Coordinates of C-alpha atoms in Angstrom, one line a residue:
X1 CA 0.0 0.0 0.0
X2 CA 2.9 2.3 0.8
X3 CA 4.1 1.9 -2.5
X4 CA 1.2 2.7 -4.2
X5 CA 0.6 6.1 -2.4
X6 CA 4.2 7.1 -2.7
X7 CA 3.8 9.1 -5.8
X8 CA 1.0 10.7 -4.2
X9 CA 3.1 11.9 -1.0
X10 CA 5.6 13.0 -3.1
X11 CA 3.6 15.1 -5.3
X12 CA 2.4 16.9 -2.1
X13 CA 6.0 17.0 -0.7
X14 CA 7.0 19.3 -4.1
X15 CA 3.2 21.5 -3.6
X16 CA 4.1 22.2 0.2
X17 CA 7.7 23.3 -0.6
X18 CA 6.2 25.4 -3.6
X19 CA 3.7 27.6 -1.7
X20 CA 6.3 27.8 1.4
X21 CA 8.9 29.4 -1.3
X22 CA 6.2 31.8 -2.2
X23 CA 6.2 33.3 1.3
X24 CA 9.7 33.0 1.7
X25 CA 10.3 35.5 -1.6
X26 CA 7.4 37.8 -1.1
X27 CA 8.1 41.1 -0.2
X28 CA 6.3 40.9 2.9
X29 CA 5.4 37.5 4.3
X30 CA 2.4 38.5 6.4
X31 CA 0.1 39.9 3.9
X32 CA 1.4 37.2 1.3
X33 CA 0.9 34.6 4.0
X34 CA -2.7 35.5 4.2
X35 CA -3.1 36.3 0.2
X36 CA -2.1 32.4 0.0
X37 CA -4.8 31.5 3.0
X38 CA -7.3 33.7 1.6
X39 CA -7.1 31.9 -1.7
X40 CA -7.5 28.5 -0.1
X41 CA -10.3 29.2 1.3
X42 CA -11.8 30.9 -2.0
X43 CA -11.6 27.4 -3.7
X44 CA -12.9 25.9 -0.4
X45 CA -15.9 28.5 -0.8
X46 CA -16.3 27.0 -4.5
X47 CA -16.1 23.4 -3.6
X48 CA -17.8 23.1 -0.7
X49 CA -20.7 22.9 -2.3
X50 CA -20.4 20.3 -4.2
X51 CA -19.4 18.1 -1.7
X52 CA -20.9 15.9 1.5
X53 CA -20.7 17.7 4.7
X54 CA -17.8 16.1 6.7
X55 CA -19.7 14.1 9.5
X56 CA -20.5 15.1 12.8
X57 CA -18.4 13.4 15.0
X58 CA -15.1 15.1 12.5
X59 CA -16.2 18.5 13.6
X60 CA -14.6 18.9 17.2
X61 CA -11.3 17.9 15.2
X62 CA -11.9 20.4 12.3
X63 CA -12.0 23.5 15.3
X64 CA -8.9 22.0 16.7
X65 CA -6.9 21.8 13.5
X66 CA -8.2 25.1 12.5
X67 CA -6.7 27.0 15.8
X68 CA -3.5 25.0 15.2
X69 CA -3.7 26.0 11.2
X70 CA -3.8 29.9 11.9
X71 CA -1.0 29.3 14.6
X72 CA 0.6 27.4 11.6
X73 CA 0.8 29.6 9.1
X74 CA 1.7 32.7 11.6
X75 CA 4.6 31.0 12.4
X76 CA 5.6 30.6 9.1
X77 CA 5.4 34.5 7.9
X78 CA 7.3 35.0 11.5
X79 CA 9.7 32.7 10.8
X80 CA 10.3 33.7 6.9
X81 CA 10.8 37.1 8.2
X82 CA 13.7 36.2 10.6
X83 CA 15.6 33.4 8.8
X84 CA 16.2 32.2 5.2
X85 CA 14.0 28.7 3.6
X86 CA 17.0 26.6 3.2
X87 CA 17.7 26.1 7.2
X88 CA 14.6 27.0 9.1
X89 CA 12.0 24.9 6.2
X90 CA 13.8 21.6 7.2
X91 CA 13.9 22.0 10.8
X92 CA 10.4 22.9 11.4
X93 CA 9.7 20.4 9.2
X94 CA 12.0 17.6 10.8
X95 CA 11.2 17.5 14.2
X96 CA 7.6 17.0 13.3
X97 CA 7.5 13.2 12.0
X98 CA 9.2 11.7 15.3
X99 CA 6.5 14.0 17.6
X100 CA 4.0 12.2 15.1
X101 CA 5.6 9.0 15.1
X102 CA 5.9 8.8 19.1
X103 CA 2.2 10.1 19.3
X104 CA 0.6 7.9 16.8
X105 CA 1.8 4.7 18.7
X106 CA 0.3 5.7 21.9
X107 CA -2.8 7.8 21.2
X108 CA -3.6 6.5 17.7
X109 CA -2.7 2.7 18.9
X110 CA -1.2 2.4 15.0
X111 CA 2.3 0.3 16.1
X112 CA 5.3 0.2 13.3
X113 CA 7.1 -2.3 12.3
X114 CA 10.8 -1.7 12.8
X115 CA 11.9 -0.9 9.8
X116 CA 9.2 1.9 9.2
X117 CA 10.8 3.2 12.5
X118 CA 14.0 3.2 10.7
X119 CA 13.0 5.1 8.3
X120 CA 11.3 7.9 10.0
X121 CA 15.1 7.9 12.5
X122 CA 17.2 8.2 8.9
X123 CA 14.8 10.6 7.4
X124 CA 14.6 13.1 11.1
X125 CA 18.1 12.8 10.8
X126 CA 18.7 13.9 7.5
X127 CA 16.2 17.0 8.0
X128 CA 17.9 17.8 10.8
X129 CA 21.5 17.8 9.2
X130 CA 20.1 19.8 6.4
X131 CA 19.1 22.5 9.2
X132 CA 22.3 22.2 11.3
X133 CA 22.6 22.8 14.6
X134 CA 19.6 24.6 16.0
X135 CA 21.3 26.1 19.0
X136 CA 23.9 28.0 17.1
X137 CA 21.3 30.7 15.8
X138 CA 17.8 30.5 18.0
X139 CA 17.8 34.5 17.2
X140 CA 17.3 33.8 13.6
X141 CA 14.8 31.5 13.5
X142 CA 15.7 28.3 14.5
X143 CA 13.5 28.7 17.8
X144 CA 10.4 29.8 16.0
X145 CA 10.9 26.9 13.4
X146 CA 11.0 24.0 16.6
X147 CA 8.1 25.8 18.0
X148 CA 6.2 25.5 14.8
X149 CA 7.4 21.5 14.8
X150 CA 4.8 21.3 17.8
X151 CA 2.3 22.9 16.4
X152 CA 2.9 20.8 12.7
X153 CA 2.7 17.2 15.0
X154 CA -0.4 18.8 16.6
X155 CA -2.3 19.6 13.8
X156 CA -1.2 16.3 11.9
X157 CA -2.7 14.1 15.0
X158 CA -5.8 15.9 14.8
X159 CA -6.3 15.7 11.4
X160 CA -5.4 11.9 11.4
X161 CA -8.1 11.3 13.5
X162 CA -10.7 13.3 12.0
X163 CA -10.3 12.9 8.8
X164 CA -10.9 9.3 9.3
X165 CA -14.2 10.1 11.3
X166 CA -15.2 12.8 8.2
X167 CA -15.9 10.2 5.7
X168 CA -15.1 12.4 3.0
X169 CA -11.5 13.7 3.1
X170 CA -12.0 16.3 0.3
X171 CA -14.6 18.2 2.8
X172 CA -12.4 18.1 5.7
X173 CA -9.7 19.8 3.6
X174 CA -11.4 22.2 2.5
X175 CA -13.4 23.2 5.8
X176 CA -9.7 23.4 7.2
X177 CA -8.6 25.5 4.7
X178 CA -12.1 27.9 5.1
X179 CA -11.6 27.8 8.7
X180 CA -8.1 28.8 8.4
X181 CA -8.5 31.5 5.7
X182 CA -11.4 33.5 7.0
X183 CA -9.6 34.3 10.0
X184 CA -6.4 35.3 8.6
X185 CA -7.4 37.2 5.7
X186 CA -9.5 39.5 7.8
X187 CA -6.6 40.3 10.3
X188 CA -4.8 41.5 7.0
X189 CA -7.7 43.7 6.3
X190 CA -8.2 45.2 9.3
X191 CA -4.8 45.9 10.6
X192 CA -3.4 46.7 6.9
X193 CA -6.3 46.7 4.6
X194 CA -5.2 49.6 2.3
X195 CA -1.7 48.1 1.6
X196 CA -3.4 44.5 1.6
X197 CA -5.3 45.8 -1.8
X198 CA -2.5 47.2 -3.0
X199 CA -0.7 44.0 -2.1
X200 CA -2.9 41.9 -3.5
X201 CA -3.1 43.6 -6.5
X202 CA 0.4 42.6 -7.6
X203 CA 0.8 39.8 -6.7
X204 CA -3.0 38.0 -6.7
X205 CA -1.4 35.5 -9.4
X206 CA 1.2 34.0 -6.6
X207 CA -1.9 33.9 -4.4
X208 CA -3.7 31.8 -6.5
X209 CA -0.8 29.2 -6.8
X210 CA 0.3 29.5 -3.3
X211 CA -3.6 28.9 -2.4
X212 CA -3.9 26.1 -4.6
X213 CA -0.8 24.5 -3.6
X214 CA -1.5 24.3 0.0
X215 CA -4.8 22.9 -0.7
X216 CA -3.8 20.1 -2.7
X217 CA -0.6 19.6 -0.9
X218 CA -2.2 19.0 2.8
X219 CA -5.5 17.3 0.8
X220 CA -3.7 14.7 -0.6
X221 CA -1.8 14.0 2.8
X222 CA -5.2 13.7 4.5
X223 CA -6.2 11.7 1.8
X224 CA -3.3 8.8 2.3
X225 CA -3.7 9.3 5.6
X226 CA -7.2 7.3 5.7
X227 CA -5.2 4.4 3.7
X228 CA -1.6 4.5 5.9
X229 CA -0.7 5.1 9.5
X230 CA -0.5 8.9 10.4
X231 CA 3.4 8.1 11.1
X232 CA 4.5 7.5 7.7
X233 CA 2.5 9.5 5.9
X234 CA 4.3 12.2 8.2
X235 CA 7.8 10.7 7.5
X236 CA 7.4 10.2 3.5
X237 CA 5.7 14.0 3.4
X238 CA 9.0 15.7 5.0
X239 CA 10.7 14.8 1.2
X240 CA 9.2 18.4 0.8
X241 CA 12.7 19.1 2.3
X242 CA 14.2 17.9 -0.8
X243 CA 12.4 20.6 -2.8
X244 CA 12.3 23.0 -0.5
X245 CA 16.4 23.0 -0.7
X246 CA 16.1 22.8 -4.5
X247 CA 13.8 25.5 -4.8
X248 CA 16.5 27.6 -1.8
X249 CA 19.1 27.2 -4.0
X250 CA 17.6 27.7 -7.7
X251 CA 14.9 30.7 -6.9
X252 CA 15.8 31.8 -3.5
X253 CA 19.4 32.1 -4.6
X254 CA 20.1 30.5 -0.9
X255 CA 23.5 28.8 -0.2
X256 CA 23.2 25.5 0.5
X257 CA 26.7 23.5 1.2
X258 CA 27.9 19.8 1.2
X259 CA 26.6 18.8 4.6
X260 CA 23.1 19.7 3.3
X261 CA 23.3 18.4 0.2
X262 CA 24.8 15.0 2.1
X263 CA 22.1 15.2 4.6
X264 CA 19.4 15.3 1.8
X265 CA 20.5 12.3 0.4
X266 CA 20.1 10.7 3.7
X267 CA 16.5 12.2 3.4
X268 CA 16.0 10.0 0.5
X269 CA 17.4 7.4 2.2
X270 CA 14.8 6.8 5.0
X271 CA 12.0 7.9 2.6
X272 CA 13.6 4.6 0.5
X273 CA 13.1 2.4 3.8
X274 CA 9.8 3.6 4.4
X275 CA 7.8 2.8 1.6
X276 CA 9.8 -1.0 1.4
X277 CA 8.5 -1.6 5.0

């Protein structure tokens, strides 16, 4: 079965690192943070109504992952702000599949075979090699991207669980991505609403793709996750790393050395393991 998805996984692996490079190289990462969340949840608006509504027992998950989400993506613009893609991407990124891993095997009762927990140790430690060490630079974002590794193993248990209680994974995406949008969207307007129209003025496009993106990306994750334990699905989606350096290098013109390239490999490695076990 893991074999089957792992096309899928990887396809939202490249989406994720695509909208996250988005923020990264706007001009200002808050209002381009909530241009991309504001046009998820204008194709949530549009498909919503042509789906089931999630079931009811789903709907104390979706309020969860939505407070998570907005606490998500603020992270994200606070983080982009402070630190370049290349380092703080992996590392917020890395520390979230062995939260998930440890978590799933306790609260989700979903027990991996070894070698599955080999492959989430090799591909932790290659996200965490491409980051480096944390502790030498917590002022420029290293701290915010660990914090945001909580939050990203929160929201990935909730949504684990509810999804499978939704019976339609499409309408729990999107009612994420509504949930999520509305909220940050009208901060923008408020606080900054004449440079948010200007703002999204120029760059509605990027908006559009970042929106899209994201909604795919996480849709597809919930998606697999109905058919996988939560735990892998985690593991194999960090490969985003893998792009998300690619896309450093070639578009954010981010330097990106031997140990990282090294310690992507090793990403590859454990994603490898995962989907023989």
């Amino acid at each position: 079965m893991i074999a089957a998805v792992f096309p899928v996984i990887l396809v939202a692996a490249a989406l994720h690192a695509t909208w996250n490079a988005i923020i990264r190289g706007g001009e200002d990462r808050g209002l381009m943070t909530a241009l991309v969340t504001g046009a998820a949840a204008a194709i949530a608006m549009v498909g919503l109504p042509f789906l089931p509504a999630p079931a009811r027992l789903s709907w104390p998950f979706l309020a969860g992952s939505a407070i998570l989400s907005i606490s998500y993506y603020g992270l994200v613009a606070w983080t982009y702000r402070v630190a370049e893609m290349s380092r703080t991407y992996p590392l917020m990124r890395g520390a979230a599949p062995l939260l998930v891993a440890i978590a799933s095997t306790t609260i989700l009762d979903e027990p991996l075979r070894w070698q599955a927990w080999c492959g989430v140790a090799v591909v932790c430690a290659g996200i965490l090699g491409v980051a480096g060490n944390p502790l030498r630079s917590l002022d420029k974002g290293a701290g915010l991207a660990l914090l945001n590794a909580v939050v990203i193993a929160g929201y990935t248990m909730v949504d684990g669980a509810g999804v499978r209680q939704s019976g339609s994974a499409a309408a729990y995406t999107l009612w994420i991505f509504l949930l999520t949008g509305i909220p940050l969207t009208s901060w923008a307007i408020m606080r900054r609403g004449q440079v948010f129209r200007a703002y999204l003025g120029r760059h509605w496009r990027l908006g559009i793709v970042g929106g899209a993106s994201t909604t795919a990306s996480y849709g597809l994750a919930l998606w697999v996750m109905t058919l996988v334990p939560v735990a892998i699905v985690a593991a194999l989606r960090e490969t985003a790393i893998l792009f998300g350096v690619l896309i450093s290098i070639v578009f954010l013109r981010e330097p990106v050395g031997l140990r990282r390239t090294i310690a992507a490999m090793l990403i590859a490695a454990g994603a490898a393991l995962l989907r023989a076990s």
